[in-house]
Amino acid sequence: MLLALAFAVLLLPQLLRGDGSPGSRRRIRLAGVAVLAVWVALSVAGALLERR
Amino acid sequence: MSATRPPDPNGRASWVDWLERRINLSEIFSFLTHFGFVITPVDTSRPVREVLREVAETPVPKYASGPRVLGLLTAILFALEAVTGVLLAYYYKPTPEAAFESTRTIVRDLPAGWFLHQMHAWGAWLLAAVVVIRLLRLFWDGLYRAPREVLWWTAVAMVWLVLQLDFTGRLLTWDAHSYWATVRGMEVVFALPIAGPILAFLLGGRVVNDDVLIRFYALHVMVLPTFYAACVYFTFATLRRVGLSPAPEGRPEATTTFRDHLYTMLMLTVGLFGVLVTLATVLPFRFLSAADPYVTPGGVRPPWYMLAPYATLQWLPVPAWL
């Protein structure tokens, strides 16, 4: 999952090629914010995690 | 082919003239422009004085302002890191027995050693922040689209390289906290399917020991900075081809000259230096005792950028067949 995410970030220009309408840009931004929010939430969880 | 330079009307010859008869200074200046000095194209067949005079007067889009400044900051901060890193390397010894002691000698006994060490540590922190913010900015403004793919790839690579530089650098002090943070981070890395076992092989095993320390040192001072410098080069070389990111909607494109640009760069460097000095003196990073592989201090976690995968792997263990 992490590797797939890393490659998805790198291949963003290819994955989102050609669709530059305002609606599409808004959706892409929203998706980016959602991914960032999940990442931050996981980071907070990781910071609070006590090692079992 | 080099152009013939007119003789000095005063009959004097400066060191620039002396040097220019032996080396193509315009070519060197042109090379430096690829690291963000100026975006104006340079004619390397002409004398450097003429080139500088022309560049100083040529209006160019202002790229050291607003969100565009982030790219330039990545280059300036990297230069600061390189200078402080080279100075620290004079006294650092990359062995488990001597790493902590040599770091303590730098911090405690050398004149301004603590200052250099703190500047390097806080500079790394700021650099990581700047490259991540820059990547988010490029994403937000859709600047990954054609013809800016190379810029996007270099921005992603720069984030990856800076985080690797941070990860390899924090082990070098070999104090208890940095050692165990690296152990936790390595657990995350080694748990990755496919990549984990390959990295374990490349690093000489899954235990953080002298093999890992010397490999991290080599990566930190030679391999990763070289790739980072290449990324800075590609960034500005690409900018010269595809142009700067468009100005914000409704705002006219501001222009500047090389003279103003140099002044802006100088101000940015001074400002950054001021921020780093303040952080280094007000909020210094502190050492614990030397690392002991048999004693784990409390509250140890991997670095901040590994916390998300750390949490994920705690809850979703990787299947054994991967």
XYZ file of N, CA and C in Angstrom, chain B residues 110-292:
549
model
N 34.818 22.379 20.955
C 35.294 23.196 19.832
C 34.671 24.584 19.873
N 35.433 25.615 19.490
C 34.854 26.967 19.444
C 33.703 27.009 18.432
N 32.542 27.436 18.887
C 31.337 27.538 18.049
C 30.880 26.188 17.497
N 31.390 25.112 18.056
C 30.981 23.783 17.589
C 29.510 23.524 17.832
N 29.042 23.898 19.051
C 27.618 23.688 19.360
C 26.740 24.466 18.385
N 27.237 25.662 17.996
C 26.474 26.526 17.102
C 26.341 25.874 15.719
N 27.464 25.372 15.206
C 27.444 24.695 13.899
C 26.513 23.485 13.933
N 26.618 22.722 15.018
C 25.809 21.512 15.140
C 24.326 21.844 15.167
N 23.966 22.863 15.958
C 22.558 23.257 16.041
C 22.061 23.852 14.729
N 22.921 24.628 14.075
C 22.537 25.210 12.771
C 22.264 24.096 11.767
N 23.101 23.069 11.791
C 22.942 21.944 10.861
C 21.641 21.185 11.160
N 21.392 20.960 12.449
C 20.201 20.206 12.836
C 18.921 20.986 12.508
N 18.898 22.274 12.869
C 17.701 23.067 12.579
C 17.552 23.349 11.088
N 18.689 23.478 10.391
C 18.642 23.668 8.932
C 18.002 22.471 8.252
N 18.336 21.266 8.751
C 17.732 20.057 8.191
C 16.234 20.044 8.432
N 15.847 20.473 9.616
C 14.420 20.511 9.957
C 13.682 21.485 9.034
N 14.272 22.681 8.853
C 13.646 23.692 7.983
C 13.599 23.222 6.530
N 14.689 22.575 6.092
C 14.745 22.097 4.704
C 13.637 21.071 4.457
N 13.452 20.171 5.423
C 12.385 19.176 5.285
C 11.031 19.873 5.196
N 10.824 20.877 6.049
C 9.551 21.603 6.026
C 9.349 22.285 4.670
N 10.412 22.925 4.160
C 10.281 23.686 2.910
C 9.998 22.757 1.717
N 10.702 21.624 1.622
C 10.479 20.751 0.459
C 9.081 20.125 0.498
N 8.592 19.832 1.708
C 7.241 19.255 1.814
C 6.200 20.313 1.451
N 6.365 21.534 1.978
C 5.414 22.617 1.658
C 5.442 22.903 0.151
N 6.631 22.857 -0.433
C 6.752 23.122 -1.875
C 6.013 22.051 -2.680
N 6.141 20.802 -2.261
C 5.444 19.731 -2.978
C 3.929 19.909 -2.870
N 3.470 20.271 -1.668
C 2.027 20.495 -1.486
C 1.562 21.662 -2.341
N 2.393 22.684 -2.424
C 2.038 23.848 -3.246
C 1.926 23.474 -4.728
N 2.891 22.689 -5.212
C 2.857 22.262 -6.616
C 1.599 21.438 -6.888
N 1.240 20.588 -5.911
C 0.036 19.777 -6.078
C -1.202 20.670 -6.101
N -1.268 21.596 -5.152
C -2.458 22.445 -5.020
C -2.688 23.270 -6.284
N -1.619 23.772 -6.871
C -1.745 24.617 -8.059
C -1.714 23.820 -9.359
N -1.735 22.498 -9.268
C -1.776 21.658 -10.479
C -0.522 21.770 -11.322
N 0.617 22.038 -10.692
C 1.839 22.266 -11.469
C 2.581 20.973 -11.784
N 1.879 19.847 -11.718
C 2.459 18.567 -12.119
C 2.091 18.241 -13.567
N 1.213 19.063 -14.152
C 0.749 18.794 -15.517
C 1.808 19.173 -16.544
N 1.663 18.623 -17.759
C 2.572 18.936 -18.860
C 2.597 20.444 -19.080
N 3.722 21.041 -19.346
C 5.034 20.413 -19.560
C 5.913 20.408 -18.299
N 5.303 20.305 -17.117
C 6.073 20.459 -15.864
C 6.289 19.134 -15.141
N 6.191 18.032 -15.870
C 6.336 16.729 -15.204
C 7.703 16.590 -14.522
N 8.757 17.080 -15.228
C 10.110 16.921 -14.668
C 10.227 17.680 -13.345
N 9.590 18.871 -13.312
C 9.614 19.651 -12.064
C 8.948 18.873 -10.935
N 7.823 18.232 -11.248
C 7.110 17.450 -10.242
C 7.972 16.274 -9.765
N 8.576 15.575 -10.720
C 9.399 14.408 -10.351
C 10.587 14.836 -9.484
N 11.222 15.953 -9.863
C 12.369 16.405 -9.053
C 11.885 16.858 -7.659
N 10.688 17.464 -7.607
C 10.164 17.900 -6.301
C 9.896 16.678 -5.414
N 9.319 15.617 -6.001
C 9.068 14.383 -5.235
C 10.412 13.778 -4.796
N 11.366 13.760 -5.741
C 12.688 13.187 -5.425
C 13.364 13.989 -4.315
N 13.199 15.321 -4.343
C 13.826 16.160 -3.322
C 13.234 15.888 -1.941
N 11.925 15.679 -1.881
C 11.313 15.328 -0.589
C 11.899 14.008 -0.106
N 11.940 13.027 -0.982
C 12.453 11.704 -0.615
C 13.914 11.822 -0.160
N 14.719 12.573 -0.898
C 16.143 12.700 -0.567
C 16.352 13.421 0.770
N 15.576 14.485 0.990
C 15.736 15.237 2.243
C 15.342 14.362 3.441
N 14.274 13.585 3.283
C 13.872 12.710 4.383
C 14.925 11.617 4.605
N 15.516 11.132 3.515
C 16.600 10.146 3.660
C 17.822 10.778 4.331
N 18.114 12.018 3.942
C 19.237 12.729 4.569
C 18.986 12.900 6.067
N 17.736 13.222 6.404
C 17.375 13.381 7.811
C 17.515 12.046 8.537
N 17.015 10.984 7.926
C 17.027 9.670 8.567
C 18.458 9.161 8.768
N 19.292 9.328 7.738
C 20.681 8.865 7.857
C 21.472 9.780 8.800
N 21.129 11.070 8.813
C 21.888 12.023 9.635
C 21.618 11.886 11.114
N 20.366 11.534 11.467
C 20.059 11.521 12.907
C 20.742 10.360 13.632
N 21.150 9.323 12.906
C 21.857 8.218 13.563
C 23.296 8.609 13.920
N 23.856 9.557 13.162
C 25.292 9.820 13.251
C 25.741 10.267 14.639
N 24.866 10.952 15.397
C 25.283 11.394 16.733
C 25.431 10.213 17.685
N 24.750 9.096 17.375
C 24.848 7.854 18.150
C 24.484 8.074 19.622
N 23.555 8.988 19.882
C 23.057 9.098 21.248
C 21.829 8.192 21.373
N 21.410 7.964 22.627
C 20.386 6.949 22.882
C 19.105 7.207 22.085
N 18.662 8.468 22.071
C 17.399 8.767 21.413
C 17.499 8.564 19.895
N 18.586 9.096 19.295
C 18.713 8.976 17.839
C 18.893 7.513 17.430
N 19.613 6.764 18.243
C 19.844 5.357 17.922
C 18.524 4.590 17.913
N 17.729 4.782 18.977
C 16.496 4.004 19.060
C 15.422 4.508 18.112
N 15.442 5.804 17.799
C 14.524 6.314 16.767
C 14.867 5.663 15.424
N 16.164 5.486 15.174
C 16.580 4.831 13.924
C 16.170 3.352 13.929
N 16.312 2.700 15.091
C 15.898 1.290 15.181
C 14.411 1.163 14.847
N 13.595 2.040 15.433
C 12.148 2.007 15.148
C 11.891 2.292 13.654
N 12.615 3.258 13.116
C 12.444 3.594 11.693
C 12.848 2.432 10.802
N 13.932 1.766 11.169
C 14.396 0.624 10.364
C 13.378 -0.511 10.410
N 12.706 -0.655 11.551
C 11.667 -1.689 11.636
C 10.561 -1.419 10.618
N 10.234 -0.128 10.474
C 9.217 0.239 9.482
C 9.726 -0.080 8.075
N 10.967 0.321 7.805
C 11.528 0.119 6.458
C 11.630 -1.368 6.125
N 12.116 -2.152 7.075
C 12.313 -3.574 6.811
C 10.989 -4.327 6.690
N 9.922 -3.748 7.237
C 8.623 -4.410 7.134
C 7.982 -4.212 5.765
N 8.535 -3.299 4.957
C 7.959 -3.060 3.634
C 8.111 -4.312 2.781
N 7.044 -4.693 2.067
C 7.172 -5.858 1.198
C 8.170 -5.574 0.069
N 8.899 -6.547 -0.337
C 9.867 -6.506 -1.443
C 11.035 -5.555 -1.143
N 10.720 -4.250 -0.910
C 11.798 -3.270 -0.699
C 12.542 -3.521 0.601
N 11.818 -3.984 1.639
C 12.428 -4.180 2.947
C 13.622 -5.126 2.932
N 13.422 -6.366 2.432
C 14.556 -7.294 2.383
C 15.719 -6.790 1.521
N 15.398 -6.083 0.433
C 16.472 -5.554 -0.426
C 17.295 -4.517 0.350
N 16.583 -3.622 1.060
C 17.286 -2.594 1.839
C 18.100 -3.223 2.970
N 17.544 -4.266 3.586
C 18.288 -4.955 4.658
C 19.582 -5.527 4.102
N 19.502 -6.075 2.893
C 20.711 -6.624 2.259
C 21.722 -5.507 1.970
N 21.216 -4.382 1.428
C 22.115 -3.276 1.070
C 22.770 -2.654 2.308
N 22.052 -2.646 3.428
C 22.582 -2.014 4.636
C 23.407 -2.982 5.478
N 23.521 -4.192 5.049
C 24.388 -5.135 5.746
C 23.727 -5.846 6.900
N 22.399 -5.903 6.910
C 21.700 -6.649 7.968
C 20.590 -5.833 8.579
N 19.870 -6.469 9.526
C 18.727 -5.799 10.148
C 19.079 -5.188 11.499
N 20.312 -5.305 11.909
C 20.731 -4.759 13.206
C 21.462 -3.436 12.978
N 21.134 -2.429 13.795
C 21.808 -1.122 13.675
C 23.155 -1.226 14.379
N 24.202 -1.399 13.603
C 25.546 -1.561 14.180
C 26.566 -0.744 13.377
N 27.850 -1.084 13.511
C 28.878 -0.295 12.828
C 28.744 -0.340 11.307
N 28.270 -1.482 10.765
C 28.062 -1.569 9.309
C 27.035 -0.537 8.847
N 25.940 -0.465 9.591
C 24.875 0.479 9.223
C 25.378 1.914 9.386
N 26.119 2.179 10.469
C 26.596 3.546 10.722
C 27.488 4.041 9.578
N 28.423 3.213 9.146
C 29.338 3.664 8.089
C 28.602 3.811 6.753
N 27.607 2.947 6.517
C 26.813 3.094 5.289
C 25.960 4.363 5.344
N 25.366 4.618 6.509
C 24.570 5.843 6.665
C 25.453 7.079 6.482
N 26.667 7.016 7.011
C 27.575 8.162 6.892
C 27.908 8.426 5.426
N 28.227 7.354 4.699
C 28.551 7.508 3.272
C 27.349 8.056 2.503
N 26.157 7.533 2.814
C 24.950 8.029 2.149
C 24.719 9.499 2.485
N 24.932 9.849 3.772
C 24.612 11.193 4.247
C 25.559 12.256 3.689
N 26.833 11.933 3.578
C 27.787 12.975 3.174
C 28.138 12.948 1.688
N 27.858 11.842 1.005
C 28.270 11.774 -0.406
C 27.107 11.490 -1.364
N 26.469 10.342 -1.172
C 25.514 9.871 -2.188
C 24.285 10.778 -2.259
N 23.591 10.928 -1.126
C 22.332 11.679 -1.146
C 22.520 13.161 -1.498
N 23.559 13.852 -0.937
C 23.746 15.256 -1.351
C 24.028 15.417 -2.839
N 24.736 14.444 -3.420
C 25.015 14.531 -4.860
C 23.713 14.467 -5.654
N 22.845 13.530 -5.269
C 21.555 13.420 -5.965
C 20.707 14.674 -5.736
N 20.777 15.221 -4.525
C 19.989 16.423 -4.227
C 20.470 17.597 -5.092
N 21.801 17.758 -5.178
C 22.349 18.841 -6.012
C 21.906 18.645 -7.465
N 21.859 17.401 -7.924
C 21.402 17.126 -9.288
C 19.942 17.546 -9.449
N 19.147 17.318 -8.399
C 17.728 17.711 -8.466
C 17.583 19.231 -8.544
N 18.412 19.952 -7.764
C 18.369 21.427 -7.829
C 18.727 21.873 -9.247
N 19.752 21.247 -9.796
C 20.173 21.568 -11.169
C 19.017 21.331 -12.152
N 18.391 20.155 -12.051
C 17.290 19.826 -12.972
C 16.125 20.800 -12.798
N 15.872 21.203 -11.554
C 14.761 22.117 -11.297
C 14.958 23.422 -12.064
N 16.130 24.039 -11.886
C 16.342 25.343 -12.518
C 16.579 25.208 -14.021
N 17.204 24.093 -14.458
C 17.384 23.872 -15.887
C 16.020 23.691 -16.562
N 15.096 23.015 -15.871
C 13.745 22.846 -16.426
C 13.001 24.170 -16.450
N 13.199 24.963 -15.385
C 12.524 26.266 -15.337
C 12.929 27.136 -16.518
N 14.199 27.035 -16.894
C 14.672 27.842 -18.025
C 14.022 27.404 -19.326
N 13.585 26.151 -19.377
C 12.948 25.643 -20.604
C 11.439 25.894 -20.606
N 10.765 25.537 -19.514
C 9.292 25.601 -19.509
C 8.762 26.883 -18.876
N 9.639 27.669 -18.272
C 9.208 28.936 -17.684
C 8.725 28.755 -16.257
N 8.535 29.895 -15.578
C 8.097 29.869 -14.184
C 6.623 29.508 -14.110
N 6.182 29.159 -12.920
C 4.756 28.908 -12.726
C 4.011 30.223 -12.968
N 2.777 30.131 -13.492
C 2.064 31.374 -13.803
C 1.781 32.198 -12.546
N 1.723 33.524 -12.740
C 1.419 34.406 -11.610
C -0.010 34.151 -11.144
N -0.312 34.412 -9.873
C -1.683 34.212 -9.382
C -2.691 34.992 -10.225
N -3.870 34.399 -10.391
C -4.883 35.003 -11.256
C -5.212 36.425 -10.807
N -5.305 37.309 -11.810
C -5.670 38.695 -11.517
C -4.497 39.568 -11.100
N -3.301 38.953 -11.005
C -2.133 39.750 -10.609
C -1.150 39.804 -11.770
N -0.640 40.983 -12.113
C 0.294 41.058 -13.248
C 1.637 40.411 -12.894
N 2.338 39.922 -13.936
C 3.639 39.293 -13.742
C 4.680 40.345 -13.364
N 5.257 40.223 -12.179
C 6.280 41.174 -11.747
C 7.606 40.837 -12.413
N 8.392 41.848 -12.732
C 9.705 41.604 -13.339
C 10.808 42.151 -12.428
N 12.002 41.631 -12.677
C 13.141 42.056 -11.882
C 14.391 41.982 -12.764
N 15.529 42.349 -12.211
C 16.802 42.190 -12.923
C 17.735 41.358 -12.053
N 18.868 40.963 -12.624
C 19.812 40.130 -11.880
C 20.272 40.820 -10.609
N 20.481 42.149 -10.721
C 20.960 42.911 -9.554
C 19.953 42.805 -8.410
N 18.669 43.040 -8.747
C 17.623 42.947 -7.715
C 17.497 41.514 -7.195
N 17.659 40.571 -8.132
C 17.520 39.166 -7.761
C 18.614 38.760 -6.760
N 19.850 39.210 -7.027
C 20.956 38.913 -6.110
C 20.681 39.507 -4.731
N 20.158 40.736 -4.736
C 19.839 41.405 -3.481
C 18.775 40.606 -2.721
N 17.740 40.148 -3.459
C 16.684 39.345 -2.823
C 17.265 38.070 -2.232
N 18.173 37.420 -3.006
C 18.790 36.186 -2.519
C 19.602 36.434 -1.255
N 20.306 37.563 -1.259
C 21.116 37.907 -0.090
C 20.223 38.122 1.127
N 19.108 38.835 0.910
C 18.180 39.093 2.012
C 17.571 37.794 2.529
N 17.231 36.900 1.585
C 16.675 35.603 1.977
C 17.671 34.814 2.812
N 18.936 34.824 2.360
C 19.975 34.084 3.080
C 20.163 34.662 4.483
N 20.209 35.992 4.561
C 20.377 36.639 5.877
C 19.180 36.313 6.776
N 17.972 36.387 6.180
C 16.758 36.079 6.954
C 16.769 34.648 7.469
N 17.128 33.717 6.590
C 17.185 32.304 6.981
C 18.214 32.089 8.079
N 19.359 32.745 7.905
C 20.424 32.655 8.897
C 19.918 33.148 10.255
N 19.179 34.242 10.217
C 18.619 34.799 11.452
C 17.658 33.821 12.119
N 16.798 33.218 11.307
C 15.831 32.246 11.849
C 16.575 31.067 12.470
N 17.605 30.573 11.766
C 18.358 29.418 12.254
C 19.123 29.751 13.539
N 19.718 30.949 13.576
C 20.455 31.353 14.783
C 19.496 31.421 15.965
N 18.306 32.001 15.728
C 17.309 32.107 16.805
C 16.911 30.723 17.305
N 16.585 29.820 16.363
C 16.167 28.473 16.761
C 17.298 27.741 17.483
N 18.527 27.888 16.946
C 19.675 27.176 17.526
C 19.952 27.626 18.952
N 19.728 28.905 19.235
C 20.049 29.406 20.573
C 18.862 29.289 21.534
N 17.652 29.463 21.019
C 16.478 29.437 21.904
C 15.980 28.006 22.140
N 15.978 27.202 21.077
C 15.452 25.829 21.191
C 16.498 24.802 20.735
N 17.593 24.666 21.440
C 18.624 23.732 20.962
C 18.189 22.274 21.107
N 18.614 21.452 20.150
C 18.392 20.008 20.262
C 19.304 19.481 21.367
N 18.790 18.593 22.182
C 19.578 18.114 23.316
C 19.996 16.660 23.124
N 21.116 16.309 23.765
C 21.636 14.941 23.727
C 21.189 14.160 24.945
N 20.990 12.871 24.755
C 20.925 11.986 25.913
C 22.315 11.369 26.050
N 22.376 10.285 26.734
C 23.661 9.594 26.875
C 23.983 8.822 25.591
N 25.155 8.211 25.558
C 25.544 7.423 24.390
C 24.592 6.237 24.224
N 24.428 5.790 22.984
C 23.485 4.702 22.703
C 23.949 3.400 23.334
N 22.989 2.684 23.913
C 23.267 1.343 24.425
C 22.264 0.395 23.758
